[in-house]
Amino acid sequence: MDIDTFWHVVEAAQAGATSTGEPFDEVLVNQLADRPRHEILEYAERFDELHDALYRWDVWAAAYLIGGGCSDDSFMDFRAGVIAMGRQWYQRVATDPDSLAGHPDVVQATDVQGRSEVLFYEDVNYAASGAFERITGDADAFYEAWRSFRRADPEGDKAVDMGEDFDFDDDSEMSRRLPRLAALFLDSNP
């Protein structure tokens, strides 16, 4: 599955969720379950590549500000949420995480207690495995197929350069690196 097809799947799931009112992740699982198994594995491979590309300190800092904190597990969910927003927002975030200050859900979250749900979308991480389970009735089928599929890619687990680490609890550093997000979230916190 090439990157354009990947984004077409994501954006078709967005449209389906909007038109049916179903959760995005459920529409995505349904759409993937209609594809051949090898395409589901290829989708998972593209997802992992995009997910890994966001594994950076600056993106994590954005998640930390938006969520009022962000563990490593939550950061996985945040990156899945960025992918779920579609190609355009993904590319903005990959280029400039501070651009999230212009996303309507993020802006709205400044007024919400317990804002940790904004853009943190755990179930999107498991769409491919959910599609496999739907097809096979076996919760482990995806993982077995994935192990075989990944053996063909010896370079699949390269170390990721996260960029420069910095202190997320240092308000002046956060304001310097992510000025728009810091203005939204640091100024609104007591």
JSON list of C-alpha atoms in Angstrom, two decimals, residues 34 50 103 135:
[
{"chain": "A", "resi": 34, "resn": "ASP", "atom": "CA", "xyz": [-13.08, -5.24, 3.41]},
{"chain": "A", "resi": 50, "resn": "LEU", "atom": "CA", "xyz": [3.99, 7.60, 10.12]},
{"chain": "A", "resi": 103, "resn": "HIS", "atom": "CA", "xyz": [-6.85, 22.91, 15.29]},
{"chain": "A", "resi": 135, "resn": "ILE", "atom": "CA", "xyz": [-12.07, -11.37, 9.19]}
]
